[in-house]
Each structure stands twice: as structure tokens, then as C-alpha cells.
Amino acid sequence: MGVIGLLTAGGDCPGLNAVIRGVVGRACQHGDEVLGILNGWEGLIKDRTTPLDRDKVRGILGRGGTILGTSRMDPYVHGDGLASLHGTLSRNGIDRIIVVGGDGTLRCAMQLADEGLKVIGVPKTIDNDISGTDITFGFQTAVQIATDAVDRLATTAEAHNRVIVVEVMGRTKGWIATHAGLAGGADYILIPEHEYDIDHVVDVLRRRHRSGHRYSIVVVAEGIDPPPGYEPAEVKKDAFGFDRLGGVGYGIAAAIEDRTRFETRVSVLGHIQRGGTPVASDRVLASRMGVAAADFSRDDLTNVMVAIRGTEIVPVPLSEATSAIRGVPEDLYATAQTFFG
Ligand code: F6P
């Protein structure tokens, strides 16, 4: 067999180094060679690589970020697809790649697979929105960070009798918002999957304040639509062509304050949700997925994504994994709604 190319692409997330360690550790056991590709697809286009062996991946399990670097470069947006990778692949004898990425990266991997490259995907994102897998690593860490923030913000909100709007990441889905809001006891949670009425939000907060609880926490997913009349002046795009989100919490806060006159503040958690050490469950999941990817490679099981279903690690076709962006089911949101106000 040839060399396995290993890359991490798209936004980083806690657990990437655990996957790298998992792939390399297992591939070494199989006697397979792994070449790390630097900075995502960019390294494959520009031939930036580093050999990886067991020693190179010692001491990285609990480290945030990725020792390989990442970028939002895309061979179909910034090159000619597989043709722009041929030079690097043939010069280094790479005959398959393990791609650790989110939705945009996995779509790109599937296009390359359609052009004939052997690809194994490993789903990674704090957003937890990849189809075909029950959960993605990085998500539990982001939820823990956001929950800690909600807990902290609740005490300062209470001290000042304020409303605090906590905006969390998640792109077009509300997984982090729903989990962190539920875990933190939020008084309202707004997610893109569930249409909201700002006047209902306000009614719930007024009722709560009337009952003597004169502070509230509203958790907002960054991907919700702004309330009518509070739209931002412009929306920027990232390298994959996705909207760059962030800031909708300010519109929600203004709409609440305008209607209630309750003093309202905003905390946009941003990239802190992606940084730092992964929680134990993400380290375990990422390690299992990395090891499985190396096993799939040995078995020549390609054009699949490593997934977890229940407690089992299984291969799913890349086509299934990229078929849709997975959203929060209504019953989970309904559970969180039970505790609003
Ligand atoms: O997809 C992960 C994510 O953190 C989203 O939750 C967020 O919208 C986006 O990436 C931020 O991207 P960037 O790091 O490019 O600002």
C-alpha cells in the first residue's frame, strides 16, 4: 500500500490532535506510513507536508488546536479539484487521504472521491451538525465551555437584575445552544430550527421578573434570524462561501430592552468555544475515530466517513454524511422549553 495523507481542514475543534494521534498510533501498528499535510487542503495544493510517526504524536492528546494546522482553503474554490493535488500526491506516493473536517470539508472530500481519489472522512465540528453520526467530537467540549459561561453569567445577571443574552456558535444549527441552555437552566433558548416570536420571548421574561426573579438568561444560537427591524447592515462570507455569523445576540438584546426596559447585556462567546483542551469524552471519541480511520485504510474501506451510532464505530458512505445538515430534533428542544421562564 502507498502512503496515507492525513489532513485537518476547516475550523478547528478540540480533539483534532487526539484523532491525529489515533490515526498515527494505529497506522504504525499496521506498518503503514502516514504523511501529515499542513494547513488543510492548502498543504495538499502547495506540497507542504511532514512525516508522522509514533514519537511525533506523543504528548498531544489533551492539546487544543491541531499540530497540522488548518485553513478554509478548498481545492474546488482555490484550484481545479483533484488536478491541483496531483503533483503533491504523486511526488509523495500518497494513494489515499484521511480527511478530518466538517460539512464543507467532507463535501469537498466527496467530490475528490468522485474524481477517483481514495478518501476516508472523520467528522469534526463543535456544531454537531454532520449527518450519519450520532455526535461529533469537539461538541461536548464546546457545550461544557458554554454551560460554564451561562453559570457564570447567571450570577452577575442576578446581582444586577439584568437580562443577559448569551450568543453561542453552531452555524445554522442550534445544538450548542440547546444543550448549553438546557444544562445551564436558560430562561429562553433561540435556535434556527425553531421559529421564534420576540414578543413571546418578552412575555416569558416579564412573567419571570413579575414572579420575583428579576434577572434572566437568554441563550441564542448565532444562526437565528434577527428580529424584524434589528437586521445587521452587512453579512460577510467565509472562504467556503458560508455566511460569517456572529452578533445576532445584539439584535435580540436590543429588541428585549426596547420592549421591556429591563437592563440587558450581551455576551458573544465566540472562538473560546473552540479553544483549549478537549473534555474526556471528546478525547475518547476522537481517539476511537482516529484508530478506526487507520483500520478502514488498512482494509481498503474508502469513500466512507467514520461515524458513531449508539456505542459502535461504523463506516457510513460519504454521500450519506453530506446529504443534509443535521438539526436539533423537536423533542429535544421541547424538553428545553419545559424550563423556560
Ligand atoms: O463550524 C465551526 C464554527 O466555529 C461555527 O460554529 C462558526 O460559525 C464558525 O466556525 C466560525 O468560523 P471562523 O473560525 O472562520 O470565524
mmCIF file of N, CA, C and O and ligand atoms in Angstrom, residues 11-12 72 124-127 129 168-172 176 222 238 243-246 271 274, ligand 1:
data_model
loop_
_atom_site.group_PDB
_atom_site.id
_atom_site.type_symbol
_atom_site.label_atom_id
_atom_site.label_comp_id
_atom_site.label_asym_id
_atom_site.label_seq_id
_atom_site.Cartn_x
_atom_site.Cartn_y
_atom_site.Cartn_z
ATOM 1 N N GLY A 11 -12.680 24.932 10.199
ATOM 2 C CA GLY A 11 -12.472 25.484 11.556
ATOM 3 C C GLY A 11 -11.948 24.396 12.481
ATOM 4 O O GLY A 11 -12.345 23.247 12.374
ATOM 5 N N ASP A 12 -11.040 24.730 13.383
ATOM 6 C CA ASP A 12 -10.503 23.704 14.293
ATOM 7 C C ASP A 12 -11.552 23.340 15.337
ATOM 8 O O ASP A 12 -12.596 24.004 15.436
ATOM 9 N N ARG A 72 -9.275 27.331 5.645
ATOM 10 C CA ARG A 72 -10.567 27.163 4.979
ATOM 11 C C ARG A 72 -10.384 27.165 3.461
ATOM 12 O O ARG A 72 -11.294 27.460 2.712
ATOM 13 N N LYS A 124 -15.676 16.247 12.159
ATOM 14 C CA LYS A 124 -15.181 17.094 13.244
ATOM 15 C C LYS A 124 -15.926 18.396 13.233
ATOM 16 O O LYS A 124 -16.036 19.027 12.181
ATOM 17 N N THR A 125 -16.542 18.768 14.297
ATOM 18 C CA THR A 125 -17.078 20.117 14.411
ATOM 19 C C THR A 125 -17.729 20.309 15.774
ATOM 20 O O THR A 125 -18.399 19.402 16.279
ATOM 21 N N ILE A 126 -17.539 21.490 16.314
ATOM 22 C CA ILE A 126 -18.262 21.805 17.547
ATOM 23 C C ILE A 126 -19.760 21.932 17.262
ATOM 24 O O ILE A 126 -20.571 21.846 18.172
ATOM 25 N N ASP A 127 -20.133 22.132 15.986
ATOM 26 C CA ASP A 127 -21.534 22.400 15.652
ATOM 27 C C ASP A 127 -22.416 21.151 15.752
ATOM 28 O O ASP A 127 -23.646 21.275 15.826
ATOM 29 N N ASP A 129 -23.337 19.006 13.564
ATOM 30 C CA ASP A 129 -24.400 19.040 12.554
ATOM 31 C C ASP A 129 -24.165 18.094 11.376
ATOM 32 O O ASP A 129 -24.768 18.259 10.324
ATOM 33 N N VAL A 168 -24.094 31.804 21.324
ATOM 34 C CA VAL A 168 -23.160 30.690 21.142
ATOM 35 C C VAL A 168 -23.030 30.368 19.655
ATOM 36 O O VAL A 168 -23.853 30.756 18.838
ATOM 37 N N MET A 169 -21.962 29.613 19.316
ATOM 38 C CA MET A 169 -21.738 29.220 17.921
ATOM 39 C C MET A 169 -22.665 28.068 17.542
ATOM 40 O O MET A 169 -23.520 27.659 18.324
ATOM 41 N N GLY A 170 -22.459 27.530 16.353
ATOM 42 C CA GLY A 170 -23.273 26.404 15.891
ATOM 43 C C GLY A 170 -23.678 26.529 14.435
ATOM 44 O O GLY A 170 -24.384 25.690 13.909
ATOM 45 N N ARG A 171 -23.274 27.629 13.827
ATOM 46 C CA ARG A 171 -23.616 27.946 12.446
ATOM 47 C C ARG A 171 -25.129 27.854 12.235
ATOM 48 O O ARG A 171 -25.859 28.491 12.978
ATOM 49 N N THR A 172 -25.618 27.039 11.304
ATOM 50 C CA THR A 172 -27.062 27.073 11.005
ATOM 51 C C THR A 172 -27.888 26.179 11.932
ATOM 52 O O THR A 172 -29.096 26.051 11.735
ATOM 53 N N ILE A 176 -25.449 23.494 20.129
ATOM 54 C CA ILE A 176 -24.729 24.018 21.302
ATOM 55 C C ILE A 176 -25.706 24.827 22.159
ATOM 56 O O ILE A 176 -25.737 24.702 23.387
ATOM 57 N N GLU A 222 -26.064 31.485 17.117
ATOM 58 C CA GLU A 222 -25.616 32.543 16.205
ATOM 59 C C GLU A 222 -26.350 32.540 14.860
ATOM 60 O O GLU A 222 -26.396 33.556 14.175
ATOM 61 N N ASP A 238 -17.321 33.496 4.330
ATOM 62 C CA ASP A 238 -16.005 32.904 4.549
ATOM 63 C C ASP A 238 -15.527 32.250 3.253
ATOM 64 O O ASP A 238 -16.192 32.337 2.213
ATOM 65 N N ASP A 243 -22.071 32.141 5.151
ATOM 66 C CA ASP A 243 -22.184 33.426 5.857
ATOM 67 C C ASP A 243 -21.294 33.395 7.091
ATOM 68 O O ASP A 243 -21.248 32.383 7.798
ATOM 69 N N ARG A 244 -20.572 34.481 7.345
ATOM 70 C CA ARG A 244 -19.826 34.576 8.613
ATOM 71 C C ARG A 244 -20.793 35.100 9.661
ATOM 72 O O ARG A 244 -21.247 36.232 9.578
ATOM 73 N N LEU A 245 -21.064 34.244 10.628
ATOM 74 C CA LEU A 245 -22.098 34.572 11.611
ATOM 75 C C LEU A 245 -21.491 35.232 12.840
ATOM 76 O O LEU A 245 -20.288 35.239 13.026
ATOM 77 N N GLY A 246 -22.363 35.726 13.696
ATOM 78 C CA GLY A 246 -21.900 36.337 14.948
ATOM 79 C C GLY A 246 -22.489 37.708 15.102
ATOM 80 O O GLY A 246 -22.411 38.528 14.173
ATOM 81 N N HIS A 271 -14.946 32.272 19.660
ATOM 82 C CA HIS A 271 -13.975 31.187 19.457
ATOM 83 C C HIS A 271 -13.483 30.540 20.745
ATOM 84 O O HIS A 271 -12.816 29.505 20.687
ATOM 85 N N ARG A 274 -14.113 26.976 20.908
ATOM 86 C CA ARG A 274 -13.330 26.026 20.094
ATOM 87 C C ARG A 274 -11.940 25.780 20.649
ATOM 88 O O ARG A 274 -11.233 24.886 20.164
HETATM 89 O O1 F6P B 1 -18.109 25.469 12.197
HETATM 90 C C1 F6P B 1 -17.476 25.809 13.389
HETATM 91 C C2 F6P B 1 -17.613 27.274 13.676
HETATM 92 O O2 F6P B 1 -16.980 27.540 14.908
HETATM 93 C C3 F6P B 1 -19.045 27.804 13.665
HETATM 94 O O3 F6P B 1 -19.734 27.480 14.851
HETATM 95 C C4 F6P B 1 -18.798 29.272 13.448
HETATM 96 O O4 F6P B 1 -19.890 29.917 12.845
HETATM 97 C C5 F6P B 1 -17.621 29.275 12.514
HETATM 98 O O5 F6P B 1 -16.959 28.031 12.676
HETATM 99 C C6 F6P B 1 -16.646 30.401 12.748
HETATM 100 O O6 F6P B 1 -15.713 30.351 11.735
HETATM 101 P P1 F6P B 1 -14.338 31.162 11.740
HETATM 102 O O7 F6P B 1 -13.401 30.434 12.665
HETATM 103 O O8 F6P B 1 -13.889 31.099 10.335
HETATM 104 O O9 F6P B 1 -14.640 32.527 12.231
#
